[in-house]
GROMACS .gro file of C-alpha atoms in nm:
model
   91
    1UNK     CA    1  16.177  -2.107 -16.696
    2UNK     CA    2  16.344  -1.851 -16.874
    3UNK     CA    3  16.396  -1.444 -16.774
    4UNK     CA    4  16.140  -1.362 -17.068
    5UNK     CA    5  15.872  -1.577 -16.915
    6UNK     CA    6  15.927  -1.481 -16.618
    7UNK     CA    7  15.882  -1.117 -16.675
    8UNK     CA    8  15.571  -1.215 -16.943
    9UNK     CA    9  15.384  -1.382 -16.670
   10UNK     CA   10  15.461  -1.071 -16.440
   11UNK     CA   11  15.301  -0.814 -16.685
   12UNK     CA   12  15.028  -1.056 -16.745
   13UNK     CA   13  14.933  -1.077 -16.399
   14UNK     CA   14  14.998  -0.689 -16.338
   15UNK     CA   15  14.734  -0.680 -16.623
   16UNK     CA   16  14.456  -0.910 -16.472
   17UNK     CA   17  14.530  -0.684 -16.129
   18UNK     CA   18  14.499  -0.368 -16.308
   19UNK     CA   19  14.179  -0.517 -16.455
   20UNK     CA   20  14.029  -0.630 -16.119
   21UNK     CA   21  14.116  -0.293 -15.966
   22UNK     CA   22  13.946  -0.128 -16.250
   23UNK     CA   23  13.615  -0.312 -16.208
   24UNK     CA   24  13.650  -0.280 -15.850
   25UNK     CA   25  13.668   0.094 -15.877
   26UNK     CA   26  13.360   0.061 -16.087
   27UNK     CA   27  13.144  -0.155 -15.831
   28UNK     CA   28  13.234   0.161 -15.585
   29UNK     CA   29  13.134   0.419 -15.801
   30UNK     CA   30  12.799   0.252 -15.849
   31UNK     CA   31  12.727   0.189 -15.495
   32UNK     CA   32  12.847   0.557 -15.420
   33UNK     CA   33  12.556   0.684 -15.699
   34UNK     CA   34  12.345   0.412 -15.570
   35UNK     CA   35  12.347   0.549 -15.218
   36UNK     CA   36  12.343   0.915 -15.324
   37UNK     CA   37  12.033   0.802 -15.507
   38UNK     CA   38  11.839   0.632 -15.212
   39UNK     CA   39  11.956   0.960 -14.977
   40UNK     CA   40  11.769   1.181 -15.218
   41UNK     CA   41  11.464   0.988 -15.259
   42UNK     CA   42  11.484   0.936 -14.856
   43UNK     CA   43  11.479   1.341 -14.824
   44UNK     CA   44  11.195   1.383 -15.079
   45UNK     CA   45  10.946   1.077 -14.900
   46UNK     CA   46  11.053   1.264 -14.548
   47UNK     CA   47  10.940   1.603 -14.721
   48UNK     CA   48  10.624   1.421 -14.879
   49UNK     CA   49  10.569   1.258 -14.551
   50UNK     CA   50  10.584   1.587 -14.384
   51UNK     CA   51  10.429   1.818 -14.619
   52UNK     CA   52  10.148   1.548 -14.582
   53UNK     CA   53  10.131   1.580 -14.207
   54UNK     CA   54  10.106   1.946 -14.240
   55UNK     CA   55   9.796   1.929 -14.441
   56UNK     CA   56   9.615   1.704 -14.234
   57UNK     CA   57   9.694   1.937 -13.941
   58UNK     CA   58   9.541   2.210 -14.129
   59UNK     CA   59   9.258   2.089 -14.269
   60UNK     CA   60   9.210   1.880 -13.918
   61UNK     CA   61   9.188   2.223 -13.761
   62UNK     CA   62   8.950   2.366 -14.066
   63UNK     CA   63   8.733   2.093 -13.964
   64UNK     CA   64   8.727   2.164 -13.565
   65UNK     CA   65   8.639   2.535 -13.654
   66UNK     CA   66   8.326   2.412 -13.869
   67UNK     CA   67   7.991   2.499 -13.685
   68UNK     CA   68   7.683   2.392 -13.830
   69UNK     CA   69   7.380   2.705 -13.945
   70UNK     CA   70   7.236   2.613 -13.604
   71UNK     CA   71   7.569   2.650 -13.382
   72UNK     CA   72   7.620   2.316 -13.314
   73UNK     CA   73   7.977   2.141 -13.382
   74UNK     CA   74   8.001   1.945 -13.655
   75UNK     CA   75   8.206   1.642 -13.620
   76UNK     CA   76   8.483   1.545 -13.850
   77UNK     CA   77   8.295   1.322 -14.020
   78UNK     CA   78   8.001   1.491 -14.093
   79UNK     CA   79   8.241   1.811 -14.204
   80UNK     CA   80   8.437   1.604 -14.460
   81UNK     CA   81   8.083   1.507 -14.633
   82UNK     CA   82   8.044   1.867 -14.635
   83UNK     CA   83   8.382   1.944 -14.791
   84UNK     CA   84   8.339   1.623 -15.071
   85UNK     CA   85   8.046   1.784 -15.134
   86UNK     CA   86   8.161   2.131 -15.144
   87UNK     CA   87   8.462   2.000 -15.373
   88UNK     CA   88   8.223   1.816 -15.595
   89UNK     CA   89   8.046   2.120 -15.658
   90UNK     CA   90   8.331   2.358 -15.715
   91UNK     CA   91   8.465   2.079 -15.963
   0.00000   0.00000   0.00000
């Protein structure tokens, strides 16, 4: 095999290196945006999650503080007819 061929075959396979590299660097770059994509959705389903928690708290609380006209406490059940129905009407 001759100096020329030798050197020919080198550059080729530089080439096919260079291109495996390339697409290499491109599989990381995806996974990188892929993974910055999954943290972000992570930190708003946390913030839903406890956002959600939050008002279930509250409105667990609102419920507790409910009396009925005759003083007697209303249980949670019987106050979240009463709120349905008071959203029902406001709506």
């Amino acid at each position: 095999m001759s100096e020329g061929q030798r050197l020919g075959e080198a550059r080729q396979n530089a080439f096919q290196l260079e291109m495996q590299a390339e697409q290499m660097r491109r599989q990381v770059a995806d996974l990188v945006d892929d993974s910055q994509l999954a943290q972000r959705e992570k930190r708003a389903f946390t913030r839903l999650r406890t956002d959600k928690r939050e008002l279930l708290a509250d409105l667990f609380d609102e419920l507790k503080a409910l009396k009925a006209e005759d003083g007697k406490v209303i249980t949670v059940a019987t106050g979240l007819r009463q709120r349905k129905s008071e959203l029902t009407e406001a709506a």
